Coordinates of N, CA, C and O and ligand atoms in Angstrom, one line a residue:
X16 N -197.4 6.1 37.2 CA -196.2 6.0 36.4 C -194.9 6.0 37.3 O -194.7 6.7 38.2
X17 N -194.3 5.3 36.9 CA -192.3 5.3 37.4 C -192.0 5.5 36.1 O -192.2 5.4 34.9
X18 N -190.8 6.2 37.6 CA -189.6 6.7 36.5 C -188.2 6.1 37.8 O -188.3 5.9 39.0
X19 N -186.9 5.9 36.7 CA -185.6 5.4 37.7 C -184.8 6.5 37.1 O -185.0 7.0 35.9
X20 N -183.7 6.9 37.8 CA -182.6 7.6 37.4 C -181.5 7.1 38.1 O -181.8 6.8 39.2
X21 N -180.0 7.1 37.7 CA -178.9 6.8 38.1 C -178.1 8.3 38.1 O -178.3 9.2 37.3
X22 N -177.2 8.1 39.2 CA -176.4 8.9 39.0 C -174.7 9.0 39.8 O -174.2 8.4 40.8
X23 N -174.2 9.9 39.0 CA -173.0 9.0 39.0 C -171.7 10.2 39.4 O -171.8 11.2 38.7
X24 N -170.9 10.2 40.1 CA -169.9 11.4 40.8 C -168.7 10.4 41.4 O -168.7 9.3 41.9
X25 N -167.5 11.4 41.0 CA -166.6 11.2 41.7 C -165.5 12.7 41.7 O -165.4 13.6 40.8
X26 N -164.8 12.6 43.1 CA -164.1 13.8 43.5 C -162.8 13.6 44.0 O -162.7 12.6 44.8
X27 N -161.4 14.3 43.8 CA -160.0 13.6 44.0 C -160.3 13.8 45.6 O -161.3 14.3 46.0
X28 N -159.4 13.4 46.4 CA -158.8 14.0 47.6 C -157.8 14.8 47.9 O -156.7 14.6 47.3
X29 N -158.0 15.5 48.6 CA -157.2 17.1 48.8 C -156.5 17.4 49.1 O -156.7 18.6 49.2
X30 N -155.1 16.8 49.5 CA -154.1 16.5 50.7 C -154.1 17.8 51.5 O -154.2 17.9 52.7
X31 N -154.1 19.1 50.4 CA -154.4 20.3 51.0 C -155.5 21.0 51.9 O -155.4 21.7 52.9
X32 N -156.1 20.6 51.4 CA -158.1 20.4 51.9 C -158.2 21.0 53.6 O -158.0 20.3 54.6
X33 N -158.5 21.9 53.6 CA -159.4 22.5 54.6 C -160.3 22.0 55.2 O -160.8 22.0 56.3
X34 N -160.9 21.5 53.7 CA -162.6 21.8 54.2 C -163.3 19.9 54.5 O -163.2 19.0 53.8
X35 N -163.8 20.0 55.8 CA -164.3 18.6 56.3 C -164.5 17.9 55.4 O -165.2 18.4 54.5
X36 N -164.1 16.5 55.0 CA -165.3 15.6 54.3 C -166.1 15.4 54.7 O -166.2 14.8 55.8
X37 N -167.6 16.0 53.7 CA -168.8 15.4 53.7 C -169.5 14.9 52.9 O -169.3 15.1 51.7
X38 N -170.3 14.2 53.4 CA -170.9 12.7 52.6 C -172.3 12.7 52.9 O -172.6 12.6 54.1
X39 N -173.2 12.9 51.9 CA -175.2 12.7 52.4 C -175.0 14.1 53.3 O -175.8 14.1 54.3
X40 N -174.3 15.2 53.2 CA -174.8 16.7 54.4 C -174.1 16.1 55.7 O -174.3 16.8 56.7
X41 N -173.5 15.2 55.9 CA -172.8 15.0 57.1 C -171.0 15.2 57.2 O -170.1 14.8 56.4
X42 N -170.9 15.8 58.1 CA -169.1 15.5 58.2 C -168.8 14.5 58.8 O -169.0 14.3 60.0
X43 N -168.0 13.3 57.8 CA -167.7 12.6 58.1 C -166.5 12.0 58.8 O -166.2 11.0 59.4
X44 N -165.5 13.2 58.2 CA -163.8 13.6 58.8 C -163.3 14.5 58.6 O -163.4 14.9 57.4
X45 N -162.7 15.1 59.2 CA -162.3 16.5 59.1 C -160.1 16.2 58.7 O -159.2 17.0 58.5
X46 N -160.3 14.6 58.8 CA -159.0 14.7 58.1 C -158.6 14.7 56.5 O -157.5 15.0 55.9
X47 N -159.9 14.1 56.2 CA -160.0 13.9 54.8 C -160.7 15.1 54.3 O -161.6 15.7 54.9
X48 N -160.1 15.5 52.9 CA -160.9 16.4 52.3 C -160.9 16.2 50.6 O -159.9 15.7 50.1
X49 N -161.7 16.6 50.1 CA -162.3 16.4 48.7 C -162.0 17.7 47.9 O -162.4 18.9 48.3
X50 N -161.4 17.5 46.8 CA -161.4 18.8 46.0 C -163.0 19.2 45.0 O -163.6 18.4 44.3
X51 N -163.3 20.0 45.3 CA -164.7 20.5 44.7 C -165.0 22.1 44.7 O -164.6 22.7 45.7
X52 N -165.5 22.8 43.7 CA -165.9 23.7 43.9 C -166.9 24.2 44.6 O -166.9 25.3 45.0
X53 N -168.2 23.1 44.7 CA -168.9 23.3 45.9 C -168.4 23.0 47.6 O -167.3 23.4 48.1
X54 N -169.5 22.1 48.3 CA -168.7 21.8 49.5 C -168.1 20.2 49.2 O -167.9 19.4 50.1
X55 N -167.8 19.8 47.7 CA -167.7 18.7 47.1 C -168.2 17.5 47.9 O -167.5 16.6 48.4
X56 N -169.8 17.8 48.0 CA -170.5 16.5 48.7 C -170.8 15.5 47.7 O -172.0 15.4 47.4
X57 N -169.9 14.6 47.2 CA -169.8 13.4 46.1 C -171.1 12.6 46.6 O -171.6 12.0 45.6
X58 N -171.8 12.4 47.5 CA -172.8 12.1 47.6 C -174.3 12.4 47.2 O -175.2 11.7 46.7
X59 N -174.3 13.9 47.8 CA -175.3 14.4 47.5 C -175.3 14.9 45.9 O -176.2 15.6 45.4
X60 N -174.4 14.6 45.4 CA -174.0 15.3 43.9 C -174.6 14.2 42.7 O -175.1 14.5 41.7
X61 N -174.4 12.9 43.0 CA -174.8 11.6 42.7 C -176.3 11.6 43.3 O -177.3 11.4 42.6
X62 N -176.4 11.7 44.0 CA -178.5 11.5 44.1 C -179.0 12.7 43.8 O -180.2 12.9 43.9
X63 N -178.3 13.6 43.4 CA -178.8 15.0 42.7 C -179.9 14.6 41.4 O -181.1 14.8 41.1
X64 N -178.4 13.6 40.7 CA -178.0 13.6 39.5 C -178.9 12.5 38.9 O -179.3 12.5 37.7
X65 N -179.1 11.3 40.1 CA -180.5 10.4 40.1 C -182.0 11.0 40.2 O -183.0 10.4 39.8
X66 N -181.8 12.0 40.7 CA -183.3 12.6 40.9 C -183.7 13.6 39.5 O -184.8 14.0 39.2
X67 N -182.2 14.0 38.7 CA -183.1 15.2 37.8 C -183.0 14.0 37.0 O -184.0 13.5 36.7
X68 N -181.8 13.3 36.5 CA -181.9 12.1 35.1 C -183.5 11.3 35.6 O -184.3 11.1 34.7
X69 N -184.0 11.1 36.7 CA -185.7 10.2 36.9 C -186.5 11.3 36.1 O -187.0 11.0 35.0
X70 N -186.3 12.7 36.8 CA -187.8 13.4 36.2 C -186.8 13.9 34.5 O -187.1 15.0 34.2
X71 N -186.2 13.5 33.9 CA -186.0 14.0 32.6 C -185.1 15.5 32.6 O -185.0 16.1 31.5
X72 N -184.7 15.8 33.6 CA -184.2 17.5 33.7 C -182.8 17.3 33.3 O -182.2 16.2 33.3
X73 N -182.2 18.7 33.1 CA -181.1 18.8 32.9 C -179.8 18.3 33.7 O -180.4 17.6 34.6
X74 N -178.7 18.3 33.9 CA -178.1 17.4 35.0 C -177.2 18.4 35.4 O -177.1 19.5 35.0
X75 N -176.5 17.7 36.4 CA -176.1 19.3 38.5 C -175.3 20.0 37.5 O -175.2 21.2 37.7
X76 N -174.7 19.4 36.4 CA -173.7 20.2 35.6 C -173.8 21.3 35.0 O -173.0 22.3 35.1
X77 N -174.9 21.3 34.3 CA -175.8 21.9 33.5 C -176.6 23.1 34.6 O -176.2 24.2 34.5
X78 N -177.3 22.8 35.3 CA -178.1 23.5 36.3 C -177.2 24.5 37.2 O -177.6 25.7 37.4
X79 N -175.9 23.9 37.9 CA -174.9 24.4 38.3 C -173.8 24.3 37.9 O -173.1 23.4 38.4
X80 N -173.2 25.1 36.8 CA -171.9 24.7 36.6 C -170.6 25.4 37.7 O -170.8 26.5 38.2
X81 N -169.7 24.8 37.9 CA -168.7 25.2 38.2 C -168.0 26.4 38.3 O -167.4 26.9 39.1
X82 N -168.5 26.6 36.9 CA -167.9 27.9 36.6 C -168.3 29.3 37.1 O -167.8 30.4 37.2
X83 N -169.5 28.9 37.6 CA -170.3 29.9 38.2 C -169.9 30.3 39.5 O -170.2 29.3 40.2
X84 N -169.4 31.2 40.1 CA -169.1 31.8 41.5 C -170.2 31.8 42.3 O -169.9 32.3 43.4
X85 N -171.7 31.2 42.2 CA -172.7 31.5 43.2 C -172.5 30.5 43.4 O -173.1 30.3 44.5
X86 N -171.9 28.9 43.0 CA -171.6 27.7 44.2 C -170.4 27.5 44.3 O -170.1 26.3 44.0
X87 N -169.5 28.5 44.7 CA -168.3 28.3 45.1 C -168.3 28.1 46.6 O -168.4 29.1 47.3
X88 N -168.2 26.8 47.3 CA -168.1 26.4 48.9 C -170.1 26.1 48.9 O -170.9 26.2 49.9
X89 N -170.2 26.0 47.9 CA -171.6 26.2 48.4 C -172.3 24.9 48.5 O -172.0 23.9 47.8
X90 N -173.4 24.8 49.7 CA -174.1 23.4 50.6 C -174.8 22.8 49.5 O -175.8 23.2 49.0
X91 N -174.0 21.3 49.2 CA -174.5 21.0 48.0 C -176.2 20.4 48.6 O -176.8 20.1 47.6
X92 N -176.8 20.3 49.4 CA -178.2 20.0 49.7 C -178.9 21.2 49.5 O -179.9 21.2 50.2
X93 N -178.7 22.4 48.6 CA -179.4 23.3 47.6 C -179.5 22.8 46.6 O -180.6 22.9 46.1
X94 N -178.4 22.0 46.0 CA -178.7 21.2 44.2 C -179.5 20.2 44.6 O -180.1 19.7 43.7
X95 N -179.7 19.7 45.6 CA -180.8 18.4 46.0 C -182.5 19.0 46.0 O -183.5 18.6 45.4
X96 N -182.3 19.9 46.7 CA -183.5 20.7 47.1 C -184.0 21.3 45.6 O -185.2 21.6 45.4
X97 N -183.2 21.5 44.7 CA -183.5 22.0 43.7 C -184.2 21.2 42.7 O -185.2 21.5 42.0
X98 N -183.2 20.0 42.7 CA -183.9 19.1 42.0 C -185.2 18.0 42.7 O -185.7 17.3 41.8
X99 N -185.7 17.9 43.5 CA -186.7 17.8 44.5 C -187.9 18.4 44.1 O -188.9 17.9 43.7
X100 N -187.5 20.2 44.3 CA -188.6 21.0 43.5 C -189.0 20.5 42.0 O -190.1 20.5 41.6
X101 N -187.9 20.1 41.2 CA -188.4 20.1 39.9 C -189.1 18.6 39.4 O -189.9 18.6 38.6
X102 N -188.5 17.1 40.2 CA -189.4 16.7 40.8 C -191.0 16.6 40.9 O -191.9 16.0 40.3
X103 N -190.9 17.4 41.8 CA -192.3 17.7 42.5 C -192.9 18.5 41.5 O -194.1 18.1 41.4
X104 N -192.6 19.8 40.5 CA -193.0 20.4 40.0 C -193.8 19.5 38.5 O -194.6 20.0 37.8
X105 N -193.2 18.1 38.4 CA -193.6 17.5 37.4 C -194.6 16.4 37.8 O -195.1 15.6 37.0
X106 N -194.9 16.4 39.1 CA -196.1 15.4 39.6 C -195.6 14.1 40.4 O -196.4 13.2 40.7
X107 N -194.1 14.0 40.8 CA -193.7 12.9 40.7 C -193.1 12.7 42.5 O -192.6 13.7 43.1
X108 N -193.2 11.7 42.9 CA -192.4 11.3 44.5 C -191.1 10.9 44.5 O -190.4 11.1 43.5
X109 N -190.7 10.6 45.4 CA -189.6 9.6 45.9 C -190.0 8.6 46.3 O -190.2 8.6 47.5
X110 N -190.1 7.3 45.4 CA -190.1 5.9 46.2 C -189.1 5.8 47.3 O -189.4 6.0 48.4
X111 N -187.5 5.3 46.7 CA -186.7 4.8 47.5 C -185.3 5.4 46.6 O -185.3 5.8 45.5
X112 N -184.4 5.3 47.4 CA -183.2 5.9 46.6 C -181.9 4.6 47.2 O -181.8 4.2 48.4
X113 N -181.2 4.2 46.3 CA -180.3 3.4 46.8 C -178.9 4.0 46.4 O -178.8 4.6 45.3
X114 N -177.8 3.9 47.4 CA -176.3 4.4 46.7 C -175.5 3.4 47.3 O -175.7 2.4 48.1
X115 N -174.5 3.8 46.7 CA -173.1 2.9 46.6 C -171.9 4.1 46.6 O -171.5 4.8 45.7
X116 N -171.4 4.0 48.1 CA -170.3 5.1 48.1 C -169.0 4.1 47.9 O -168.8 3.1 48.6
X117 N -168.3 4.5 46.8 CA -167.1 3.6 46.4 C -166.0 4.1 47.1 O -165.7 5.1 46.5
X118 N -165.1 3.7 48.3 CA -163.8 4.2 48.6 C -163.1 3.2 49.4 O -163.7 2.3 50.0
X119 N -161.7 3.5 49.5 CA -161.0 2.3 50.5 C -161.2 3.4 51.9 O -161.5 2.7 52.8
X120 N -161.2 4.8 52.4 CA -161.3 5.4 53.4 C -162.0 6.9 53.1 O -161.6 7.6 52.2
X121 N -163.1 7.3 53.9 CA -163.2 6.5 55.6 C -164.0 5.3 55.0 O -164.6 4.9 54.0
X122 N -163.7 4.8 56.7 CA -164.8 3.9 56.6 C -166.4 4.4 56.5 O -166.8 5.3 57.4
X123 N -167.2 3.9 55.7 CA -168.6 4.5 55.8 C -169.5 3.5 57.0 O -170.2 4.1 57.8
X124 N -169.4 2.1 57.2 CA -170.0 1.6 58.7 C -170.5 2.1 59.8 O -171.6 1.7 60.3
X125 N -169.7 3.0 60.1 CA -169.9 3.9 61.4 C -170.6 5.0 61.3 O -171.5 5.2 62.1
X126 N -170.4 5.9 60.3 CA -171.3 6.6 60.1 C -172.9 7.0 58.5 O -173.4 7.9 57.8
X127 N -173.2 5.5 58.8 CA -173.7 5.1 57.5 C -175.6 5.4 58.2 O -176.6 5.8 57.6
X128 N -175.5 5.1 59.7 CA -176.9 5.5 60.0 C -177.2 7.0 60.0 O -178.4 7.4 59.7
X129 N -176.2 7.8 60.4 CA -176.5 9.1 60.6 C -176.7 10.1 59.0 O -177.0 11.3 58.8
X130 N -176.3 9.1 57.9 CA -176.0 9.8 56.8 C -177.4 9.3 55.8 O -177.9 9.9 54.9
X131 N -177.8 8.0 56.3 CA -179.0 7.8 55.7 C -180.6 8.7 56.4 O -181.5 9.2 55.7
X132 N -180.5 8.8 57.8 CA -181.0 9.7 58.4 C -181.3 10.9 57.6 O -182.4 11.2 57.3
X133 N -180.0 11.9 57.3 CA -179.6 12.6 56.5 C -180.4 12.8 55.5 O -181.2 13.8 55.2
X134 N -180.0 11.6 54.7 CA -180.3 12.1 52.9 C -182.1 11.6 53.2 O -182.9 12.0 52.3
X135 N -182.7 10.9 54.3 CA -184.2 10.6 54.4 C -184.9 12.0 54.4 O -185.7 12.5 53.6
X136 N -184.3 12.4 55.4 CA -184.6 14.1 56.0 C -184.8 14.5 54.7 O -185.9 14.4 54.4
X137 N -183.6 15.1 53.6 CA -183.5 16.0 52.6 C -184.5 15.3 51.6 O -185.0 15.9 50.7
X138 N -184.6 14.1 51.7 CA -185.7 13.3 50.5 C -187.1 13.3 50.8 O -188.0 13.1 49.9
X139 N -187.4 13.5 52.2 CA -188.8 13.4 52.7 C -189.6 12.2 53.0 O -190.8 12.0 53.0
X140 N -188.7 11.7 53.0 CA -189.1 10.1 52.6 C -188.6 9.7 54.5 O -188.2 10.5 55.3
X141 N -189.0 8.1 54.7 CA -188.8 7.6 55.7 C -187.6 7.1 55.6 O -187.3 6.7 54.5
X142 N -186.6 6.8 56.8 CA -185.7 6.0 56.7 C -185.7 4.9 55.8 O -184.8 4.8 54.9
X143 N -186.5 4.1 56.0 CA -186.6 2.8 54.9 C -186.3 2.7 53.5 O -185.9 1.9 52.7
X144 N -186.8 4.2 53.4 CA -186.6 4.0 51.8 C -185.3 4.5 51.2 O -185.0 4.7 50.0
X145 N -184.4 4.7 52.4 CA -182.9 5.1 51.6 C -182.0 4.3 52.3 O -181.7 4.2 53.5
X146 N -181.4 3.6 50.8 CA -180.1 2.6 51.8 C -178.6 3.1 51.2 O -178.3 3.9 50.3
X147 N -178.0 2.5 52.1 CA -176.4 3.1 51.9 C -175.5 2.2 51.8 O -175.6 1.3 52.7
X148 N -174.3 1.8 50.8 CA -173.2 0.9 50.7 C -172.4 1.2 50.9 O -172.1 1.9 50.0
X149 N -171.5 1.2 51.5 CA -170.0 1.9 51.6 C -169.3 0.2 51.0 O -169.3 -0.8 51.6
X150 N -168.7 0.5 49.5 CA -167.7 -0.4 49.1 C -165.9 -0.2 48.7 O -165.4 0.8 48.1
X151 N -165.3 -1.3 49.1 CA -164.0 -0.8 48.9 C -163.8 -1.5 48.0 O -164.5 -2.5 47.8
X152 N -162.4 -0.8 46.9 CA -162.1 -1.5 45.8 C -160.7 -2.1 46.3 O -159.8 -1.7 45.4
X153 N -160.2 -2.8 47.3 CA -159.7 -3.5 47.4 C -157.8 -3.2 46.8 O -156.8 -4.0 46.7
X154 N -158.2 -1.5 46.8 CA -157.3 -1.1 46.5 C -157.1 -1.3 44.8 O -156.1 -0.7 44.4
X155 N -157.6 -1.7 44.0 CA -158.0 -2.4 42.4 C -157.9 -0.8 41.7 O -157.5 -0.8 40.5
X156 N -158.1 0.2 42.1 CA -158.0 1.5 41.3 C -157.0 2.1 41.6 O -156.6 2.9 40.8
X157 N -156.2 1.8 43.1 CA -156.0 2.7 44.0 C -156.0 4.0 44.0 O -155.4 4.8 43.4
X158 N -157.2 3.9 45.0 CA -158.3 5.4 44.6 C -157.6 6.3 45.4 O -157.3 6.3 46.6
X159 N -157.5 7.4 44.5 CA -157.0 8.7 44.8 C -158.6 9.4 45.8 O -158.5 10.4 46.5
X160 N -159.8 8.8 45.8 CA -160.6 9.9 46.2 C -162.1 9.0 46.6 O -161.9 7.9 47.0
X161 N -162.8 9.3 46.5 CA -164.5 9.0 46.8 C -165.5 9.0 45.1 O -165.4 10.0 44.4
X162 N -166.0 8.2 45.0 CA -166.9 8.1 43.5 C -168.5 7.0 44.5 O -168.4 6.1 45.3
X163 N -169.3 7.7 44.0 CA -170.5 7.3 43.8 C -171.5 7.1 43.3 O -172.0 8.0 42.6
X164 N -172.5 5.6 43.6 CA -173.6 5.7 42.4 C -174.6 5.6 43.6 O -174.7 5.0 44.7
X165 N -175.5 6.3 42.6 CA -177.3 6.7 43.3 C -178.0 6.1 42.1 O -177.8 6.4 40.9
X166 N -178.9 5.2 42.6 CA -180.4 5.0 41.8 C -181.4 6.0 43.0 O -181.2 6.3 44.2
X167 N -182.6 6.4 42.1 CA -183.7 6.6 43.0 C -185.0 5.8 42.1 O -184.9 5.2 41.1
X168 N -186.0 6.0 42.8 CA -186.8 5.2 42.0 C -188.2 6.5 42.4 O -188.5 6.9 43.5
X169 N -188.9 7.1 41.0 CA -189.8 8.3 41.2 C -191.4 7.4 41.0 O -191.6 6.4 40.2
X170 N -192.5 8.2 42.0 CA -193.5 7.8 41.4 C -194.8 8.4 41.0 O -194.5 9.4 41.7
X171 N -195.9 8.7 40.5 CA -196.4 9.6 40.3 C -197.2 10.3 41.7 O -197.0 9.5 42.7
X172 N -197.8 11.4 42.1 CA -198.7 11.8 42.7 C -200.1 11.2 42.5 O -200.9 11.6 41.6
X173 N -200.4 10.3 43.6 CA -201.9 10.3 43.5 C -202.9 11.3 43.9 O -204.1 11.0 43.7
Ligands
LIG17 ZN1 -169.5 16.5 42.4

């Protein structure tokens, strides 16, 4: 059996921001920063959110809310790992996961190998099966911040 899930994030930018942007568990700039309650990884938060909508589970909102002080700064490749286990706990793999990081900056090009690397690592999967878009909107929103979509595609355990 397959299953597909989408999923879908977006986070302002911080002018204030301390804390590095990161993107797929990687820092990608330490001039840019993202407002979030966790370590606002708009990436990993969107294939979170593709992986529990595949296996049917509740969504990062729901499982982690904000409101809760135990993921305040906290490494969003826990809500990945989380949803992975539950996943797995239902019989099911990781075919391939595809995303689309929407922003006019940073550029994603340059660091798009080290971040698919990344999210392969936390998926268990081979490089191949995870690809990465970095698209700009041409300034068409003019985007205050970073928004993302993840498909993954689940398949059963033989
Ligand atoms: Zn988020």
């Amino acid at each position: 059996m397959f299953r597909v899930g989408v999923g879908f994030d977006a986070h302002r930018f911080d002018p204030e921001g301390k804390r590095p942007l990161k993107l797929g568990g990687v820092v990608v700039s330490t001039e840019l920063s993202l407002k979030g309650h966790s370590d606002a990884d708009v990436l990993l938060h969107a294939l979170t959110d593709a992986l529990l909508g595949a296996a049917g589970e509740p969504d990062i909102g729901e499982l982690f809310p904000p409101s809760d002080p135990r993921w305040k700064n906290a490494d969003s490749a826990l809500f990945l790992k989380e949803a992975l286990r539950r996943v797995r706990k239902k019989g099911f793999e990781v075919i391939n996961a595809d995303c689309v990081v929407v922003c006019d900056r940073p550029k994603i090009s340059p660091v798009k190998g080290k971040i698919v690397e990344n999210l392969a690592r936390l998926l268990g999967v081979p490089t191949d099966r995870v690809n990465l878009k970095g698209k700009t909107t041409e300034g068409l929103y003019s985007p205050e911040g970073i928004s993302v979509i993840c498909t993954v595609l689940l398949g059963t355990v033989k």
